[in-house]
Coordinates of C-alpha atoms and ligand atoms in Angstrom, one line a residue:
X1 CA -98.7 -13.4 141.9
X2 CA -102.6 -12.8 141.6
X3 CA -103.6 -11.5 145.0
X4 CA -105.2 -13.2 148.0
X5 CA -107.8 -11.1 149.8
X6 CA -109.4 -12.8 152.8
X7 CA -113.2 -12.1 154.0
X8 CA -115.3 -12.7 157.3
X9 CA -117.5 -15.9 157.4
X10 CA -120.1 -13.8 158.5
X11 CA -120.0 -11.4 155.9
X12 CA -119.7 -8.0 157.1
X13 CA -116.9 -5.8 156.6
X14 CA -116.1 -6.3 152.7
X15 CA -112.2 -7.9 151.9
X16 CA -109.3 -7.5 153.2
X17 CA -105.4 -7.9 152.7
X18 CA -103.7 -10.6 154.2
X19 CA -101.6 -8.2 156.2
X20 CA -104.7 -6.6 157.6
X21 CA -106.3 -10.0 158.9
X22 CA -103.8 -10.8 160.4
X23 CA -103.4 -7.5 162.4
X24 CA -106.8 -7.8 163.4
X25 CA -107.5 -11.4 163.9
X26 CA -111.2 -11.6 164.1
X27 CA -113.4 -9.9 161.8
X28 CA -115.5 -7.1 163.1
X29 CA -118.7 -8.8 162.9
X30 CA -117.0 -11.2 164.7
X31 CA -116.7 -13.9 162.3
X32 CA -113.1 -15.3 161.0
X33 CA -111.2 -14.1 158.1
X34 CA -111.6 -17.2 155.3
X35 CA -108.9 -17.0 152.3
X36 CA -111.4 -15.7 149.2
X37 CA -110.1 -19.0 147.0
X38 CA -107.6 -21.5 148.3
X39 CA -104.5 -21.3 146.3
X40 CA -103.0 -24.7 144.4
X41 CA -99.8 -25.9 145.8
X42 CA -97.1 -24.3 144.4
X43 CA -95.0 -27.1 143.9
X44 CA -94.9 -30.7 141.8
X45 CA -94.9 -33.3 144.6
X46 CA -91.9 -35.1 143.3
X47 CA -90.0 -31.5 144.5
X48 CA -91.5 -31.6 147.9
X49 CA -88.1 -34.7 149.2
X50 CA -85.8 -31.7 148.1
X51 CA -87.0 -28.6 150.2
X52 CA -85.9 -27.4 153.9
X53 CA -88.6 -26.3 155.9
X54 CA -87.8 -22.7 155.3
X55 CA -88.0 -23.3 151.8
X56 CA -91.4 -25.0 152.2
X57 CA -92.8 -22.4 154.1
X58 CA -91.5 -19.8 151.7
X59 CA -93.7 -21.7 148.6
X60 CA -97.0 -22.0 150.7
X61 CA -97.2 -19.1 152.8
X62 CA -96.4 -16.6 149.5
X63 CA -99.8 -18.0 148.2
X64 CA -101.8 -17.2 151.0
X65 CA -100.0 -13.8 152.4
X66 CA -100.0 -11.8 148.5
X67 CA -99.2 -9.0 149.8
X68 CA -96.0 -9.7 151.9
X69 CA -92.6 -9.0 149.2
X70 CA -90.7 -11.5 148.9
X71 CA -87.6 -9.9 151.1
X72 CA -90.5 -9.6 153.9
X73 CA -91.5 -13.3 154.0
X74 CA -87.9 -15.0 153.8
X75 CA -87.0 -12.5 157.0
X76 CA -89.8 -13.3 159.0
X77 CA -89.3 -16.9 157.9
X78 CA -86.0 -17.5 158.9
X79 CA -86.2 -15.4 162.3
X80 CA -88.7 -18.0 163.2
X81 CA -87.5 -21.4 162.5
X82 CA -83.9 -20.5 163.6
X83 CA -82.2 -22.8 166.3
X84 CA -84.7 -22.0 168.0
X85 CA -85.7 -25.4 167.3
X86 CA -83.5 -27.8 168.8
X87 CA -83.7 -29.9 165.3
X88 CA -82.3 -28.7 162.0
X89 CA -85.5 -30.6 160.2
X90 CA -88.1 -28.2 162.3
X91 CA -91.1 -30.8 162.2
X92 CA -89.3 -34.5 161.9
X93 CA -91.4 -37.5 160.7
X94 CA -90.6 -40.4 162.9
X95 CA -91.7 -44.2 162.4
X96 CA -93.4 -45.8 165.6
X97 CA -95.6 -48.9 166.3
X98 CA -96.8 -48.7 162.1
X99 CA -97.7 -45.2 162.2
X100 CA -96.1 -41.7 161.1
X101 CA -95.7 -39.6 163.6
X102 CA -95.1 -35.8 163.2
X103 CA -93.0 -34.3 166.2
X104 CA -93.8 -30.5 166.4
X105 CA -92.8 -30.0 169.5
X106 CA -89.3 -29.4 168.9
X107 CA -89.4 -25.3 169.3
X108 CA -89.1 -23.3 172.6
X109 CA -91.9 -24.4 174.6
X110 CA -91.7 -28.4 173.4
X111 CA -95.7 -27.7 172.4
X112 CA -97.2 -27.7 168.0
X113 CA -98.0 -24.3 168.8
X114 CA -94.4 -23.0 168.5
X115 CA -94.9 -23.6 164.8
X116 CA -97.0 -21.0 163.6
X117 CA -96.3 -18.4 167.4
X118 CA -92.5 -18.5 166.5
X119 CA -93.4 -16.5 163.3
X120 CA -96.6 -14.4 164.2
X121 CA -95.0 -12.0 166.4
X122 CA -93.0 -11.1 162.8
X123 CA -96.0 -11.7 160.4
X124 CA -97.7 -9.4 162.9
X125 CA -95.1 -6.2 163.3
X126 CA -94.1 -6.0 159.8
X127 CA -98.4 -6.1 159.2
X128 CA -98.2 -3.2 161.2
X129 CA -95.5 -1.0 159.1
X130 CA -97.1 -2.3 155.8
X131 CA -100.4 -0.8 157.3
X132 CA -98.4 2.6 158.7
X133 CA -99.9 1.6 162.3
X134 CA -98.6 4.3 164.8
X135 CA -100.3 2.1 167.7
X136 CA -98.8 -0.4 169.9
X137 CA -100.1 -3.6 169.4
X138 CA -101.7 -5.2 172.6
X139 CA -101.8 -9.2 171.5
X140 CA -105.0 -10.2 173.7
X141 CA -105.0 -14.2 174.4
X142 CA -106.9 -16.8 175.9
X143 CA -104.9 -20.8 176.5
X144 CA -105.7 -23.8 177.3
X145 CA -102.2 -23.9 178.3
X146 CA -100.0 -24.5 175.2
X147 CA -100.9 -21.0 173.5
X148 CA -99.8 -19.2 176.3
X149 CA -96.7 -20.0 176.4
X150 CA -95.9 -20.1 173.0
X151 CA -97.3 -16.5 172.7
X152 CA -95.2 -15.1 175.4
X153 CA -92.3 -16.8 174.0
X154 CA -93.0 -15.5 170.8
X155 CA -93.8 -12.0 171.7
X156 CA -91.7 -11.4 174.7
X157 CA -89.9 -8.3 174.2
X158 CA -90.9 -7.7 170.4
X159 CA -90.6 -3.9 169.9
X160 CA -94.1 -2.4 169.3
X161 CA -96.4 -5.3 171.4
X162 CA -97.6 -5.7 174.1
X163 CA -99.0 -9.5 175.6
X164 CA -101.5 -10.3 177.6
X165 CA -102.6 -14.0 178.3
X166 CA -105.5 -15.1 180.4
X167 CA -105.1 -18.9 181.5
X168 CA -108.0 -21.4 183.6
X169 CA -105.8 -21.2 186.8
X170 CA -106.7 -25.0 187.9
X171 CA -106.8 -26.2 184.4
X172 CA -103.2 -26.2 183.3
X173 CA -100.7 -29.0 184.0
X174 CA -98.3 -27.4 186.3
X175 CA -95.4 -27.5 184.0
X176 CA -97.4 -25.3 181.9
X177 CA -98.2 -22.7 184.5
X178 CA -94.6 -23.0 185.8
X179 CA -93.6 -22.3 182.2
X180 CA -96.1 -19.2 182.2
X181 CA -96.2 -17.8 185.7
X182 CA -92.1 -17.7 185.1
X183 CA -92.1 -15.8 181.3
X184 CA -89.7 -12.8 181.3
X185 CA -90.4 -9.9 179.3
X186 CA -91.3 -6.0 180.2
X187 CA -94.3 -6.2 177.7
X188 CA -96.0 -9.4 178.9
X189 CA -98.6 -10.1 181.3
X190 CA -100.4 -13.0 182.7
X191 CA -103.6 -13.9 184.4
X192 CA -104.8 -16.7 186.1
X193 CA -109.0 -16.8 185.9
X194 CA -111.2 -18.3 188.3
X195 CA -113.0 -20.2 185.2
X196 CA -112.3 -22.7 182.5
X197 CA -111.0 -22.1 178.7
X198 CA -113.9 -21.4 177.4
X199 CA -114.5 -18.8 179.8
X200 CA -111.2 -17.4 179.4
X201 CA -111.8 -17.3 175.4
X202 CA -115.5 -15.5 175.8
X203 CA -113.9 -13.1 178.0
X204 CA -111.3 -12.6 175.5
X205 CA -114.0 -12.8 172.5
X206 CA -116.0 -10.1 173.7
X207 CA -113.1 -7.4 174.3
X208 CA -112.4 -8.0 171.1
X209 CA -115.8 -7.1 169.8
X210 CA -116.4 -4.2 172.6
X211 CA -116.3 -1.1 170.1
X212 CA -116.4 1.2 173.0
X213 CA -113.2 -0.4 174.4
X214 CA -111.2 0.1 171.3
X215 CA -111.9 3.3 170.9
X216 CA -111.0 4.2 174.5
X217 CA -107.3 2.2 173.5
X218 CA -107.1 3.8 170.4
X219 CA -107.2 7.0 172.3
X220 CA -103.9 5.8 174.5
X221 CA -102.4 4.5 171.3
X222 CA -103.1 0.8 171.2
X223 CA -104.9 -1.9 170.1
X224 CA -105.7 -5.2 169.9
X225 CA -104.8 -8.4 167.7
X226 CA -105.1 -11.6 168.1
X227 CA -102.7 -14.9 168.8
X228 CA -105.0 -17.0 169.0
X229 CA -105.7 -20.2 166.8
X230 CA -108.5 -17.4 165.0
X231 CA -105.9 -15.9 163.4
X232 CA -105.0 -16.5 159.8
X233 CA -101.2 -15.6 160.5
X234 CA -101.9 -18.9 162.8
X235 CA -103.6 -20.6 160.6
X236 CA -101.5 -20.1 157.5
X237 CA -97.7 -21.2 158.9
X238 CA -99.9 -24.5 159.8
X239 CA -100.5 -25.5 156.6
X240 CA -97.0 -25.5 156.0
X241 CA -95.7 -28.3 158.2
X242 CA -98.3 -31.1 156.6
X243 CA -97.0 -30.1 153.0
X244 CA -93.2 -30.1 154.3
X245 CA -94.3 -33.7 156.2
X246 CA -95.7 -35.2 153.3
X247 CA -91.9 -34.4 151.5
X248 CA -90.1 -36.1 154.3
X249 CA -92.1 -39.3 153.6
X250 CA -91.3 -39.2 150.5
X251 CA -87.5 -38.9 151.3
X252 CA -87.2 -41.4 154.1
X253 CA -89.1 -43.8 151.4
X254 CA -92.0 -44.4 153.9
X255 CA -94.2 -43.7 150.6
X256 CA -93.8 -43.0 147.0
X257 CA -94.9 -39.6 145.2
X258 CA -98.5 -38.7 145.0
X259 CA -99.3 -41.8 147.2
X260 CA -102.6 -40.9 149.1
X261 CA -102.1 -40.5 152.8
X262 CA -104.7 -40.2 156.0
X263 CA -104.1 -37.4 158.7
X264 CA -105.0 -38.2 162.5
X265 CA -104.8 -34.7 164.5
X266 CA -105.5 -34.2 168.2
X267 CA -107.6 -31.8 168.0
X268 CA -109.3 -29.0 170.5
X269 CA -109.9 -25.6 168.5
X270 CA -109.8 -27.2 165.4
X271 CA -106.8 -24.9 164.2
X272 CA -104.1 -27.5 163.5
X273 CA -106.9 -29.9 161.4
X274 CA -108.2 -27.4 159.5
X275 CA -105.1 -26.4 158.9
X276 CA -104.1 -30.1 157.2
X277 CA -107.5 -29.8 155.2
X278 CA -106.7 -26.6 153.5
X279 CA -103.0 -28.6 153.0
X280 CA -105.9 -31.0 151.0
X281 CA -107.8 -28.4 149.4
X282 CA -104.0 -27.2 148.0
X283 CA -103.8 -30.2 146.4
X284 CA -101.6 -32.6 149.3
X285 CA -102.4 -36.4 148.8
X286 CA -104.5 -36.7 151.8
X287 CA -107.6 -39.1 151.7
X288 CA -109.2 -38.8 155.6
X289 CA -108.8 -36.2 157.9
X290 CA -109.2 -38.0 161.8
X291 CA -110.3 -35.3 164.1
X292 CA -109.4 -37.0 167.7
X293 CA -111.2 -36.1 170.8
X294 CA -110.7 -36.0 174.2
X295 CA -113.6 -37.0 176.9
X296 CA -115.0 -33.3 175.7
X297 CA -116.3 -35.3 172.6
X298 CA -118.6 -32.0 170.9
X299 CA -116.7 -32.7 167.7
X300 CA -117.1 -36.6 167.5
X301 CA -120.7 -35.7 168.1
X302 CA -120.6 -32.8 165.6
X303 CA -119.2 -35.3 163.0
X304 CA -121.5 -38.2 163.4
X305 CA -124.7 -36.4 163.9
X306 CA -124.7 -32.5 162.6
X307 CA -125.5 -31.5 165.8
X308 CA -123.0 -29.2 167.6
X309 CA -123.9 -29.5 171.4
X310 CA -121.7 -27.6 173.8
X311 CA -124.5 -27.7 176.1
X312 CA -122.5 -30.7 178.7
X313 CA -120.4 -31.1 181.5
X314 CA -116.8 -29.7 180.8
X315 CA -114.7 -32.4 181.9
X316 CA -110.8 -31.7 183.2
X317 CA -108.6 -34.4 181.3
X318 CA -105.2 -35.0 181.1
X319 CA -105.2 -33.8 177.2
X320 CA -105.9 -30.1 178.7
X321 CA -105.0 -28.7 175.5
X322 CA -108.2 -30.4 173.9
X323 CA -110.3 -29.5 176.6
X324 CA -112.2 -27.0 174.7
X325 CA -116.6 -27.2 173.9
X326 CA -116.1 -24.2 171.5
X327 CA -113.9 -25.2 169.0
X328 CA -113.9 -21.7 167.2
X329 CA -112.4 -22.5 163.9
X330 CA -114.5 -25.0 163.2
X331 CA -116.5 -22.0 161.9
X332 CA -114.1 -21.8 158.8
X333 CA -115.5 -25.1 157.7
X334 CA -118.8 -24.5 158.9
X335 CA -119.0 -21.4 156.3
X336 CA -117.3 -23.2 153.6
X337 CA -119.8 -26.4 153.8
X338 CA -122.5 -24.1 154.0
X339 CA -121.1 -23.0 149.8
X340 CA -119.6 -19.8 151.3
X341 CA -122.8 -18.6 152.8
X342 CA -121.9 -16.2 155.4
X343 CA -125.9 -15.9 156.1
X344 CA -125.9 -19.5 156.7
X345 CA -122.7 -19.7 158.9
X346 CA -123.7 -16.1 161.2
X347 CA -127.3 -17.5 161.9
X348 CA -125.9 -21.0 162.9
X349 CA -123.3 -19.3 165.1
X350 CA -126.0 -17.0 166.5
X351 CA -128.0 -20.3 167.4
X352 CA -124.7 -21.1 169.4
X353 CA -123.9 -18.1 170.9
X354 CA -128.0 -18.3 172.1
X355 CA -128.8 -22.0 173.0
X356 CA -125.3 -23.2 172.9
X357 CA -125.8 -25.9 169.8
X358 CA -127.2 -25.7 166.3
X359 CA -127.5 -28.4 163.6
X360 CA -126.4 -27.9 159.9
X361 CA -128.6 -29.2 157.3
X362 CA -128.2 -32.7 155.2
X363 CA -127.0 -31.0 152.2
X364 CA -124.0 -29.6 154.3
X365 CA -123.5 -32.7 156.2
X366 CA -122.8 -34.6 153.1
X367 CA -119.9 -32.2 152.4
X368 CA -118.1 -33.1 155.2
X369 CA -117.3 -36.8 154.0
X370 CA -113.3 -36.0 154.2
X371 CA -113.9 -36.1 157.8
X372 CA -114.3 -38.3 160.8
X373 CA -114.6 -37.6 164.2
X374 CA -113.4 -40.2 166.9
X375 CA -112.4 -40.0 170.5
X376 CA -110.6 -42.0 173.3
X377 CA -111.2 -41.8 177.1
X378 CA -108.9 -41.2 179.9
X379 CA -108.8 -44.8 180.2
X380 CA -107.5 -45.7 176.2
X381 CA -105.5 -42.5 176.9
X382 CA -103.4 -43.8 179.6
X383 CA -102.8 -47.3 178.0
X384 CA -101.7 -46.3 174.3
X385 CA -99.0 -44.5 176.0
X386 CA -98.1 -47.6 178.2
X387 CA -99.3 -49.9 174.6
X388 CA -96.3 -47.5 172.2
X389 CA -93.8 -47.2 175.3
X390 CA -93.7 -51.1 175.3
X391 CA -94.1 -52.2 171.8
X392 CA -92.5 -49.2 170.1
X393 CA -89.8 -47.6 172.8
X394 CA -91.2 -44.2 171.9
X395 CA -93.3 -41.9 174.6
X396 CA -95.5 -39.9 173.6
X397 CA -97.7 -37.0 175.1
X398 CA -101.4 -38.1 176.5
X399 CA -102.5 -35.2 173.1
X400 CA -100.6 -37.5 170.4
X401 CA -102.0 -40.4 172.6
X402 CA -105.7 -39.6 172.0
X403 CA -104.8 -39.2 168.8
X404 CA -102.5 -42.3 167.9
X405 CA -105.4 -44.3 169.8
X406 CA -108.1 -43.2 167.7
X407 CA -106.2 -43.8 164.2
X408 CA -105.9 -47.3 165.8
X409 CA -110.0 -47.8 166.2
X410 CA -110.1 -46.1 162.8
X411 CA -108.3 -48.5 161.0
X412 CA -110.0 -51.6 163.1
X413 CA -113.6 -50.3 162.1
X414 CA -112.8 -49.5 158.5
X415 CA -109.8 -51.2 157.8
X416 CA -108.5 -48.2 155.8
X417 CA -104.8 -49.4 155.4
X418 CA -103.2 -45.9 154.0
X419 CA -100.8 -44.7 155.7
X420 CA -101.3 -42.7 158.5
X421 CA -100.3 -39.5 160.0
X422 CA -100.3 -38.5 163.4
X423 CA -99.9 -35.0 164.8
X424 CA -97.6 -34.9 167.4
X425 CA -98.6 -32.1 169.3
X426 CA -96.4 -32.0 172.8
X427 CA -93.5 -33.3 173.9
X428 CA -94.3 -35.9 176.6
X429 CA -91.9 -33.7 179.1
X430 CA -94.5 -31.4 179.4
X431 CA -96.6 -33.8 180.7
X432 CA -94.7 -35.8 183.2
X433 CA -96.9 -36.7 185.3
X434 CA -99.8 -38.2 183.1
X435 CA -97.0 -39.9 181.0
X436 CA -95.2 -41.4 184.0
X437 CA -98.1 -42.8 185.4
X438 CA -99.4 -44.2 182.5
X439 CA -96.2 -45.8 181.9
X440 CA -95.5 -47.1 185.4
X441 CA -97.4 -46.4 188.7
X442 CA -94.4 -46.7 191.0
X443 CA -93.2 -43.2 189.9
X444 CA -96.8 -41.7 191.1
X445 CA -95.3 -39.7 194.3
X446 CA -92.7 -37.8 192.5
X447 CA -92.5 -34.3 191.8
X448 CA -92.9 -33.1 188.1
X449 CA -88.9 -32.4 187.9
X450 CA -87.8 -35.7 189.0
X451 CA -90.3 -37.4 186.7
X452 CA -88.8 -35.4 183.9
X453 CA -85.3 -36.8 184.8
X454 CA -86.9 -40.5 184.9
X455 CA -88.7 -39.9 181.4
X456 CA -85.3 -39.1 180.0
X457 CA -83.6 -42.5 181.7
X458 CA -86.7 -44.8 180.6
X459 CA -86.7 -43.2 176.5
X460 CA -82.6 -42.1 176.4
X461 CA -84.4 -38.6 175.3
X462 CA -82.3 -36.1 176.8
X463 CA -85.0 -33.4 178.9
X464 CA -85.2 -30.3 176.7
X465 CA -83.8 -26.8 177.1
X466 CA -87.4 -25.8 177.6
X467 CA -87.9 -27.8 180.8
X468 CA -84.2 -27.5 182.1
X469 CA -84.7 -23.7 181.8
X470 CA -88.0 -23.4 184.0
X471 CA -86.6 -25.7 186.8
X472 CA -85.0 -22.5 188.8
X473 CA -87.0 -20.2 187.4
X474 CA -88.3 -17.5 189.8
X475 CA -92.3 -16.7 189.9
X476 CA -92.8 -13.5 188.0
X477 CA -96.5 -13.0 187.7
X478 CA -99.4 -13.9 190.3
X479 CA -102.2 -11.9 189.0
X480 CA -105.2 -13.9 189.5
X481 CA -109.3 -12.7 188.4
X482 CA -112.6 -13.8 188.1
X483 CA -114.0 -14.4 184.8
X484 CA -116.3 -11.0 185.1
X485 CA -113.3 -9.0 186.0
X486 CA -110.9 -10.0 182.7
X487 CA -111.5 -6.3 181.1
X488 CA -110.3 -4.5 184.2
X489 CA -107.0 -6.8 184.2
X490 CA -106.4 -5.6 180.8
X491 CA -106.8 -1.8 181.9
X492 CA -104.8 -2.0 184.9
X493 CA -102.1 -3.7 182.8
X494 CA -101.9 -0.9 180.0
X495 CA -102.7 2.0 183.0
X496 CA -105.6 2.6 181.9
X497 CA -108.5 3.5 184.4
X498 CA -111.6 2.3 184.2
Ligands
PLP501 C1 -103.5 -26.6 171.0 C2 -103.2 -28.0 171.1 C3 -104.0 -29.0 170.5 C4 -105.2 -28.6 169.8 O1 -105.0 -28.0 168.6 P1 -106.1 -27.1 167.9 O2 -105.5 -26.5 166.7 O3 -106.6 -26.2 168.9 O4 -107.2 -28.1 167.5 C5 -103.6 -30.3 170.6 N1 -102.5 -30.7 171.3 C6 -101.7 -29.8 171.9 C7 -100.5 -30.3 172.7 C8 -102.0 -28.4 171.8 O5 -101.2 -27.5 172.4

């Protein structure tokens, strides 16, 4: 195996072992850790029909993580995708309304973010031994809702870690805050902040690069990583599922080997997209990558003009999950159309982190021609779930909505007729509410429970563990802050004083 080392895009720092990237999530010139090369698929497509998901993940992820053994992978591999996932096929490709859609929502917390934070908490604590770290690792996130969750899931009672999430307290569909405020676990910790995501992430972004502050942990034994979308032990176990997708097609016969296919991905931090580009870069059939928007259109912008803006109103949808202006790995493909320039990519994100915008030159603009950037309002939103309910019998989440919508004006405008697709990124249980009411306004003054058990009667989808679980669930955090206060949160937490 010829080894994998992974570098910041903004150059600093010199390389690093996958192992140690992913222990400590962003570079320390705060730029991300990009692979050095992007390794070929290991496979020959015609192989891909014949391979579990375990088995999939085994093939890609030992090209990216070189120095894992092979004895470390396949554990940390099959403690995540267990039954945990309430479907032996992990990430199944079902056929709706003449597109492909791509359910990964079927882990603990019914969200796509279960994929990669059901195996990070392992990826992460046997980084740790590889690396002979004595400290306890404090995993520090920001979420937009789904991230939370799935990190508290993940690392709820994992020997060795501690978790602390920091959520927008009014920007979370409250089956996502009932799922957070209500997450056992002695080592985990949540916050509600008196801001939006993007808050909560700069808050989050700047402890990370506070040298002061890690040296005062160090000094009580801990320190930080990462579970956020940043992190290549994210980013990596992502690329997995489009590989493993692109077999099932080929199994169920819904396209032949080597057959060229597009990707439509809802997309807010631009994790699970990249994620499917590097799947392209491996060598996957993909033609078009479709990066859907929400109202908080910066990428449709970014794509059709070069210009990234964040400089607009943040607007509260009911895609929360996509709510996002800062879409942080975009930076990955930022430094990679800028010919692995990490001058090019730190001054450009210096421009942001200033004036909140920056444009990228022609040259680089050009290079992004695998990708096209489209959105759909709250309006579309609402009526391609009502539109699939109707036609197909299938609900979907108002994320995969935005998504399925925008494949649809895709293929209208260029009448690209590959086949498509879709990211599935939540289950529509954990968003009753928007779901119901797009579907039918009569059920509009029910409570989220109730709607969950109508959902269930209207698509004969029995209501997942996940939700049944929370229904009863006592309250076990309350800790609110204000976005200036998120450091001293983290202090109190870990007993430390400031
Ligand atoms: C996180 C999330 C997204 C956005 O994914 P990114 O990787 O951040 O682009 C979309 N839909 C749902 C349901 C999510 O939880």
């Amino acid at each position: 195996m010829r080894e994998l080392l992974y570098e910041s895009t903004r150059g600093a720092g010199g390389k690093v072992t996958a192992s140690q990237a992913i222990l400590k999530g962003l570079a320390e010139d705060g730029g991300l850790f990009v692979p050095e090369r992007i390794p070929e698929l290991p496979f020959q497509l015609e192989e891909l029909s014949g391979l579990s998901y375990q088995e999939t993940a085994y093939g890609i992820m030992k090209e990216f993580l070189t120095d894992f053994t092979e004895e470390e992978l396949r554990d940390c591999i099959d403690r995540a995708y267990d039954d945990k996932f309430d479907t032996k096929e992990i990430a199944p490709v079902k056929e709706a309304d003449g597109s492909y859609y791509l359910e990964l929502f079927h882990g603990a917390t019914i969200a796509f973010k279960d994929m990669a934070l059901s195996i990070l908490p392992y990826l992460m604590v046997t980084s740790a031994r590889k690396n002979r770290i004595k400290n306890e690792i404090v995993i520090l996130t920001a979420t937009s809702g789904d991230t939370g969750k799935a990190a508290l899931a993940g690392f709820a009672d994992v020997p060795g870690t501690k978790i602390i999430v920091f959520y927008p307290r009014d920007g979370v569909s409250p089956i996502q805050k009932k799922q957070m405020v209500t997450q056992k676990g002695e080592n985990t910790f949540v916050v509600g902040i008196h801001g939006n995501f993007d808050d909560a992430q700069s808050g989050v972004k700047a402890m990370f690069g506070d040298r002061k502050l890690a040296e005062e942990l160090a000094g009580r034994g801990y320190q930080f990583s990462s579970a956020n979308s940043i992190n290549i032990g994210r980013l990596v176990p992502q690329v997995v599922y489009y590989v493993y997708a692109y077999g099932q097609m080929m199994k169920k016969g819904m396209i032949s080997a080597g057959e060229e296919i597009n990707v439509t991905v809802p997309t807010g931090n631009f994790g699970n997209i990249l994620a499917a580009y590097y799947a392209k870069l491996m060598g996957l059939p993909i033609g078009k990558l479709i990066c859907a928007s929400n109202e908080n259109k910066v990428l449709y912008d970014f794509f059709r003009t070069g210009v990234y803006d964040r400089n607009r109103e943040f607007i509260l949808t009911s895609s929360p999950s996509m709510d996002i202006l800062i879409s942080s790995n975009l930076e990955r493909l930022i430094y990679r159309i800028a010919g692995e320039n990490a001058g090019k990519d730190a001054s450009l994100m210096k421009a942001l982190s200033e004036t909140g915008r920056y444009e990228i030159s022609g040259e680089m603009k050009a290079a992004l021609a695998d990708f096209r950037g489209s959105y759909a309002d709250e309006k579309e939103t609402a009526e391609e779930i009502r539109r699939v309910y109707r036609q197909a019998g299938y609900v979907i989440d108002p994320h995969t909505a935005v998504a399925s919508c925008v494949c649809r004006k895709y293929r209208e405008e260029t009448g690209d007729g590959r086949k498509m697709l879709i990211a599935s990124t939540a289950s529509p249980y954990k968003f009753t509410r928007s779901v119901m009411d797009a579907i039918d306004g009569q059920y509009h003054d029910r409570e989220d429970f109730e709607l969950a058990d109508i959902l269930s009667e209207i698509s004969g989808v029995p209501v997942p563990a996940a939700i049944e679980e929370i229904r009863t669930a006592p309250v076990l955090h309350t800790a609110t802050c204000e976005t200036g206060q998120m450091e001293e949160a983290v202090k109190q937490f870990l007993g430390i004083r400031a």
